[in-house]
Amino acid sequence: MHRIISKKQLSEDVFMMRIAAPLIASERRPGQFVIIQLDTNYGERIPLTIANADPQEGSITIIFQVVGGTTRRLAALNEGGSIENLVGPLGRPTHIEKFGTVVCVGGGIGVAPLYPIVQGMKQAGNRLIVIMGARTKALLILEDEMRAFSDELIVCTDDGSYGRKALVTAPLKELCERNPKPDLTVAIGPPIMMKFCAETTRPFGVPTVVSLNTIMVDGTGMCGGCRVTVGGKTRFVCVDGPEFDGHLVDFDNMMKRLKAYKDQEDHARDLCRLEMEMEKLNQPQKGTKCTS
Ligand code: FES
């Protein structure tokens, strides 16, 4: 059992939680993630990036968006509550060194996994340009935290409600056109955003790292659920990633695989919503279990 030390709502459906996990906190490095399971009998296992860790306190911080049944249930937990199963740190850490100028691009909830990488890249002595994007101002998260580590911060919103009205690829292209061009780009966000960031940097030859968030089950390379095609070869995101060369990832195949369980996910989301409404009314519905 892992105790929830604190919980904060960052935007309409994005939450930050500090969770007691002393061993994970002392071992984790930027880029790694945990797999959370709320109910070891029936619960879905979901991968979430470790956004921060405090080894002194023995805690890790996760940031997640409510998108399905499990994240809805997670968001309903409060300080003092607990998470039944937490496994990690998983995945390969980000390769951090002094590259020169590094552009970090975060879209939507992708800003959360980007945050420890931004910290690490800055601490390694890089000049850091951060591009943050969201559909609208209300969905932007961690702006102050990102500003604290950035030499240059560019904020974009799709609707122009804050910062520049643009997709993140517009300032990214302009940065690639500068002389000297960036030495590295790290892009994390929705698959379509990462795909087009990679397409933006490709003609300029700017190395581009992306962090993939696929469906996962075991997180140890055994089930094959997280497989992706990178450079024509099959790779497992949980043990070979989550970071890969964005110019080699087959994003179209990955996006197709992400939709594989859409019907089941929709059903589970509706079931969870119903179950939670029933709980609120203090009339628990027997025989239903939220599994995703
Ligand atoms: S989650 Fe099972 S192989 Fe990666």
Tab-separated table of C-alpha atoms and ligand atoms in Angstrom:
chain	number	residue	atom	x	y	z
A	1	MET	CA	0.000	0.000	0.000
A	2	HIS	CA	1.330	3.428	-0.905
A	3	ARG	CA	-0.060	6.386	0.967
A	4	ILE	CA	-1.147	9.512	-0.903
A	5	ILE	CA	0.677	12.363	0.847
A	6	SER	CA	-0.928	15.184	-1.116
A	7	LYS	CA	-3.173	15.822	-4.083
A	8	LYS	CA	-3.576	18.964	-6.153
A	9	GLN	CA	-5.769	19.694	-9.146
A	10	LEU	CA	-3.715	21.420	-11.874
A	11	SER	CA	-6.442	21.941	-14.442
A	12	GLU	CA	-9.936	20.731	-15.179
A	13	ASP	CA	-8.946	17.077	-15.494
A	14	VAL	CA	-5.244	17.007	-14.575
A	15	PHE	CA	-4.114	16.046	-11.077
A	16	MET	CA	-0.792	15.921	-9.241
A	17	MET	CA	-0.216	13.434	-6.415
A	18	ARG	CA	2.707	12.932	-4.062
A	19	ILE	CA	2.841	9.282	-3.048
A	20	ALA	CA	4.956	7.514	-0.435
A	21	ALA	CA	7.340	5.185	-2.279
A	22	PRO	CA	10.781	5.432	-0.627
A	23	LEU	CA	12.586	2.770	-2.672
A	24	ILE	CA	11.342	4.134	-5.996
A	25	ALA	CA	12.159	7.703	-4.913
A	26	SER	CA	15.757	6.803	-4.143
A	27	GLU	CA	16.313	4.918	-7.415
A	28	ARG	CA	14.372	6.787	-10.078
A	29	ARG	CA	16.019	8.867	-12.787
A	30	PRO	CA	14.498	11.300	-15.321
A	31	GLY	CA	12.442	9.564	-18.011
A	32	GLN	CA	11.416	6.570	-15.898
A	33	PHE	CA	7.879	5.594	-14.998
A	34	VAL	CA	5.777	3.514	-12.624
A	35	ILE	CA	2.867	1.165	-13.241
A	36	ILE	CA	-0.090	1.758	-10.966
A	37	GLN	CA	-2.829	-0.704	-10.151
A	38	LEU	CA	-5.647	0.424	-7.907
A	39	ASP	CA	-7.108	-3.006	-7.321
A	40	THR	CA	-4.832	-6.044	-7.572
A	41	ASN	CA	-7.755	-8.371	-8.325
A	42	TYR	CA	-9.462	-6.491	-11.139
A	43	GLY	CA	-7.545	-3.293	-11.743
A	44	GLU	CA	-6.040	-2.160	-15.011
A	45	ARG	CA	-2.305	-1.468	-14.890
A	46	ILE	CA	-1.474	1.998	-16.158
A	47	PRO	CA	1.980	3.482	-16.794
A	48	LEU	CA	2.575	6.985	-15.403
A	49	THR	CA	5.794	8.987	-15.606
A	50	ILE	CA	7.497	9.974	-12.377
A	51	ALA	CA	7.345	13.757	-12.647
A	52	ASN	CA	9.486	14.326	-9.557
A	53	ALA	CA	10.880	12.536	-6.531
A	54	ASP	CA	12.036	13.450	-3.053
A	55	PRO	CA	14.367	10.750	-1.699
A	56	GLN	CA	14.547	12.527	1.688
A	57	GLU	CA	10.799	12.361	2.144
A	58	GLY	CA	10.593	9.012	0.356
A	59	SER	CA	7.987	10.245	-2.111
A	60	ILE	CA	7.382	10.386	-5.829
A	61	THR	CA	5.148	12.805	-7.714
A	62	ILE	CA	2.876	11.716	-10.533
A	63	ILE	CA	0.782	13.939	-12.785
A	64	PHE	CA	-2.069	12.390	-14.706
A	65	GLN	CA	-5.057	13.309	-16.808
A	66	VAL	CA	-8.466	11.736	-16.347
A	67	VAL	CA	-9.039	9.891	-19.611
A	68	GLY	CA	-10.546	6.554	-18.628
A	69	GLY	CA	-12.000	4.556	-15.785
A	70	THR	CA	-8.754	3.962	-13.881
A	71	THR	CA	-7.588	7.558	-13.974
A	72	ARG	CA	-11.093	8.633	-12.946
A	73	ARG	CA	-10.864	6.340	-9.921
A	74	LEU	CA	-7.337	7.553	-9.156
A	75	ALA	CA	-8.499	11.166	-9.260
A	76	ALA	CA	-11.260	10.331	-6.788
A	77	LEU	CA	-8.695	9.283	-4.163
A	78	ASN	CA	-7.616	11.888	-1.653
A	79	GLU	CA	-4.770	12.720	0.703
A	80	GLY	CA	-4.505	9.926	3.272
A	81	GLY	CA	-5.854	7.358	0.826
A	82	SER	CA	-3.658	4.704	-0.689
A	83	ILE	CA	-2.701	2.971	-3.911
A	84	GLU	CA	-2.611	-0.788	-3.681
A	85	ASN	CA	0.119	-1.562	-6.168
A	86	LEU	CA	2.939	0.612	-7.492
A	87	VAL	CA	5.812	-0.883	-9.492
A	88	GLY	CA	8.933	0.963	-10.573
A	89	PRO	CA	11.060	2.670	-11.512
A	90	LEU	CA	10.603	1.142	-14.969
A	91	GLY	CA	12.069	1.942	-18.373
A	92	ARG	CA	15.429	3.306	-19.388
A	93	PRO	CA	16.392	6.695	-17.993
A	94	THR	CA	16.801	9.651	-20.336
A	95	HIS	CA	20.293	10.032	-21.767
A	96	ILE	CA	21.382	13.308	-20.232
A	97	GLU	CA	24.633	15.092	-20.990
A	98	LYS	CA	25.804	18.504	-22.141
A	99	PHE	CA	24.593	18.603	-25.757
A	100	GLY	CA	24.659	22.399	-26.192
A	101	THR	CA	21.257	23.870	-27.017
A	102	VAL	CA	18.356	21.574	-26.212
A	103	VAL	CA	14.768	22.298	-27.237
A	104	CYS	CA	12.192	20.564	-25.039
A	105	VAL	CA	8.670	20.435	-26.469
A	106	GLY	CA	5.725	19.453	-24.273
A	107	GLY	CA	2.147	19.149	-25.442
A	108	GLY	CA	-0.792	18.889	-23.031
A	109	ILE	CA	-0.130	16.344	-20.279
A	110	GLY	CA	3.225	15.626	-21.994
A	111	VAL	CA	4.594	18.609	-20.070
A	112	ALA	CA	4.596	16.423	-16.931
A	113	PRO	CA	7.033	13.736	-18.153
A	114	LEU	CA	9.079	16.489	-19.767
A	115	TYR	CA	9.630	18.278	-16.453
A	116	PRO	CA	12.297	15.949	-14.926
A	117	ILE	CA	14.096	15.903	-18.288
A	118	VAL	CA	14.125	19.707	-18.387
A	119	GLN	CA	15.615	19.736	-14.879
A	120	GLY	CA	18.245	17.157	-15.803
A	121	MET	CA	19.216	18.843	-19.073
A	122	LYS	CA	19.603	22.194	-17.351
A	123	GLN	CA	21.651	20.730	-14.509
A	124	ALA	CA	23.949	19.139	-17.122
A	125	GLY	CA	24.784	22.646	-18.400
A	126	ASN	CA	22.663	22.840	-21.556
A	127	ARG	CA	21.105	25.998	-22.933
A	128	LEU	CA	17.438	25.174	-22.644
A	129	ILE	CA	14.554	26.346	-24.806
A	130	VAL	CA	11.153	25.042	-23.733
A	131	ILE	CA	8.057	25.079	-25.933
A	132	MET	CA	4.798	24.318	-24.126
A	133	GLY	CA	1.526	23.811	-25.936
A	134	ALA	CA	-2.079	23.248	-24.955
A	135	ARG	CA	-5.480	23.569	-26.572
A	136	THR	CA	-6.376	26.481	-24.320
A	137	LYS	CA	-4.944	28.471	-21.395
A	138	ALA	CA	-6.911	26.493	-18.795
A	139	LEU	CA	-5.149	23.295	-19.839
A	140	LEU	CA	-1.582	24.592	-19.424
A	141	ILE	CA	0.304	23.021	-16.532
A	142	LEU	CA	3.683	23.596	-14.818
A	143	GLU	CA	4.387	26.904	-16.556
A	144	ASP	CA	6.193	28.447	-13.556
A	145	GLU	CA	8.188	25.279	-12.946
A	146	MET	CA	9.294	25.171	-16.597
A	147	ARG	CA	10.132	28.882	-16.613
A	148	ALA	CA	12.454	28.386	-13.622
A	149	PHE	CA	14.701	26.076	-15.681
A	150	SER	CA	14.367	27.634	-19.150
A	151	ASP	CA	16.654	30.103	-20.871
A	152	GLU	CA	13.752	30.747	-23.227
A	153	LEU	CA	10.130	29.693	-22.760
A	154	ILE	CA	7.602	29.733	-25.589
A	155	VAL	CA	3.960	29.079	-24.748
A	156	CYS	CA	1.473	28.216	-27.483
A	157	THR	CA	-2.256	27.646	-27.341
A	158	ASP	CA	-4.408	26.362	-30.181
A	159	ASP	CA	-7.069	28.998	-29.556
A	160	GLY	CA	-4.721	31.905	-28.786
A	161	SER	CA	-6.135	32.318	-25.267
A	162	TYR	CA	-2.584	32.589	-23.890
A	163	GLY	CA	0.870	32.970	-25.393
A	164	ARG	CA	1.229	32.510	-29.091
A	165	LYS	CA	-1.658	31.172	-31.188
A	166	ALA	CA	0.170	28.340	-32.866
A	167	LEU	CA	0.934	24.659	-32.826
A	168	VAL	CA	4.234	23.799	-31.143
A	169	THR	CA	5.733	22.865	-34.498
A	170	ALA	CA	5.682	26.538	-35.638
A	171	PRO	CA	8.240	27.845	-33.080
A	172	LEU	CA	10.131	24.544	-33.339
A	173	LYS	CA	10.643	25.126	-37.068
A	174	GLU	CA	11.818	28.688	-36.425
A	175	LEU	CA	14.345	27.442	-33.865
A	176	CYS	CA	15.641	24.878	-36.358
A	177	GLU	CA	16.120	27.699	-38.882
A	178	ARG	CA	18.340	29.615	-36.457
A	179	ASN	CA	22.074	29.565	-36.830
A	180	PRO	CA	23.314	27.640	-34.944
A	181	LYS	CA	20.422	25.208	-34.961
A	182	PRO	CA	19.555	23.247	-31.793
A	183	ASP	CA	21.744	20.276	-30.919
A	184	LEU	CA	18.835	18.157	-29.688
A	185	THR	CA	15.047	18.198	-29.478
A	186	VAL	CA	13.043	16.251	-26.912
A	187	ALA	CA	9.308	16.101	-27.696
A	188	ILE	CA	6.661	14.586	-25.438
A	189	GLY	CA	2.928	14.814	-25.943
A	190	PRO	CA	0.141	13.231	-27.983
A	191	PRO	CA	1.481	10.823	-30.648
A	192	ILE	CA	0.341	13.096	-33.478
A	193	MET	CA	2.275	16.003	-31.947
A	194	MET	CA	5.435	13.927	-31.555
A	195	LYS	CA	5.093	12.669	-35.124
A	196	PHE	CA	4.927	16.207	-36.514
A	197	CYS	CA	7.729	17.462	-34.252
A	198	ALA	CA	9.904	14.702	-35.713
A	199	GLU	CA	8.824	15.666	-39.238
A	200	THR	CA	9.650	19.318	-38.471
A	201	THR	CA	13.208	18.608	-37.289
A	202	ARG	CA	13.960	15.894	-39.859
A	203	PRO	CA	14.893	18.209	-42.781
A	204	PHE	CA	17.244	20.119	-40.474
A	205	GLY	CA	18.966	16.993	-39.191
A	206	VAL	CA	18.248	17.911	-35.561
A	207	PRO	CA	18.290	14.708	-33.451
A	208	THR	CA	14.843	14.235	-31.904
A	209	VAL	CA	13.949	12.092	-28.929
A	210	VAL	CA	10.313	11.202	-28.240
A	211	SER	CA	8.815	9.442	-25.210
A	212	LEU	CA	6.096	6.940	-26.107
A	213	ASN	CA	3.090	6.208	-23.920
A	214	THR	CA	1.608	2.973	-25.218
A	215	ILE	CA	-0.752	0.433	-23.712
A	216	MET	CA	1.157	-1.614	-21.127
A	217	VAL	CA	0.370	-4.696	-19.078
A	218	ASP	CA	3.347	-6.198	-17.265
A	219	GLY	CA	5.923	-3.469	-17.916
A	220	THR	CA	8.743	-6.010	-17.998
A	221	GLY	CA	8.962	-6.974	-21.671
A	222	MET	CA	6.915	-10.180	-21.483
A	223	CYS	CA	3.401	-9.429	-22.793
A	224	GLY	CA	4.205	-7.541	-25.985
A	225	GLY	CA	1.357	-5.088	-25.381
A	226	CYS	CA	3.625	-2.065	-25.697
A	227	ARG	CA	5.390	-3.065	-28.889
A	228	VAL	CA	6.207	-0.427	-31.467
A	229	THR	CA	8.169	-0.388	-34.690
A	230	VAL	CA	11.332	1.687	-34.615
A	231	GLY	CA	13.657	1.722	-37.602
A	232	GLY	CA	11.810	-1.303	-39.014
A	233	LYS	CA	12.429	-3.364	-35.865
A	234	THR	CA	10.032	-4.340	-33.069
A	235	ARG	CA	10.797	-2.644	-29.779
A	236	PHE	CA	9.092	-2.799	-26.389
A	237	VAL	CA	8.397	0.607	-24.891
A	238	CYS	CA	8.568	-0.703	-21.315
A	239	VAL	CA	12.096	-2.092	-21.480
A	240	ASP	CA	13.662	-0.605	-24.630
A	241	GLY	CA	12.094	2.837	-24.057
A	242	PRO	CA	10.075	4.823	-23.314
A	243	GLU	CA	12.372	7.141	-25.304
A	244	PHE	CA	13.265	6.513	-28.930
A	245	ASP	CA	14.675	8.294	-31.953
A	246	GLY	CA	11.600	10.168	-33.209
A	247	HIS	CA	12.849	10.015	-36.808
A	248	LEU	CA	12.664	6.210	-36.725
A	249	VAL	CA	9.340	5.620	-34.923
A	250	ASP	CA	6.420	4.302	-36.986
A	251	PHE	CA	3.846	6.646	-35.441
A	252	ASP	CA	1.001	5.590	-37.743
A	253	ASN	CA	1.306	1.985	-36.595
A	254	MET	CA	1.547	3.088	-32.960
A	255	MET	CA	-1.580	5.263	-33.220
A	256	LYS	CA	-3.471	2.379	-34.803
A	257	ARG	CA	-2.466	0.049	-31.950
A	258	LEU	CA	-3.514	2.652	-29.362
A	259	LYS	CA	-7.079	2.388	-30.689
A	260	ALA	CA	-7.161	-1.434	-30.427
A	261	TYR	CA	-9.214	-1.506	-27.232
A	262	LYS	CA	-11.295	1.607	-27.814
A	263	ASP	CA	-14.674	-0.151	-27.483
A	264	GLN	CA	-13.639	-1.864	-24.247
A	265	GLU	CA	-12.188	1.406	-22.923
A	266	ASP	CA	-15.417	3.282	-23.712
A	267	HIS	CA	-17.424	0.577	-22.000
A	268	ALA	CA	-15.156	0.576	-18.915
A	269	ARG	CA	-15.280	4.387	-18.726
A	270	ASP	CA	-19.088	4.355	-18.775
A	271	LEU	CA	-19.192	1.565	-16.220
A	272	CYS	CA	-16.843	3.423	-13.874
A	273	ARG	CA	-18.806	6.640	-14.214
A	274	LEU	CA	-21.976	4.785	-13.341
A	275	GLU	CA	-20.322	2.947	-10.458
A	276	MET	CA	-18.981	6.179	-8.982
A	277	GLU	CA	-22.317	7.924	-9.328
A	278	MET	CA	-23.915	5.006	-7.497
A	279	GLU	CA	-21.276	5.235	-4.772
A	280	LYS	CA	-22.037	8.914	-4.412
A	281	LEU	CA	-25.666	8.083	-3.908
A	282	ASN	CA	-24.528	5.552	-1.305
A	283	GLN	CA	-26.093	2.746	-3.283
A	284	PRO	CA	-23.127	0.622	-4.348
A	285	GLN	CA	-24.026	-1.519	-7.304
A	286	LYS	CA	-23.085	-5.092	-6.544
A	287	GLY	CA	-21.258	-7.207	-9.084
A	288	THR	CA	-19.685	-4.391	-11.090
A	289	LYS	CA	-15.982	-3.807	-11.048
A	290	CYS	CA	-14.105	-1.090	-12.822
A	291	THR	CA	-11.353	-2.803	-14.772
A	292	SER	CA	-9.963	0.046	-16.839
B	1	FES	S1	4.180	-3.858	-21.190
B	1	FES	FE1	4.354	-5.953	-21.657
B	1	FES	S2	6.039	-6.090	-23.003
B	1	FES	FE2	5.940	-4.004	-22.433
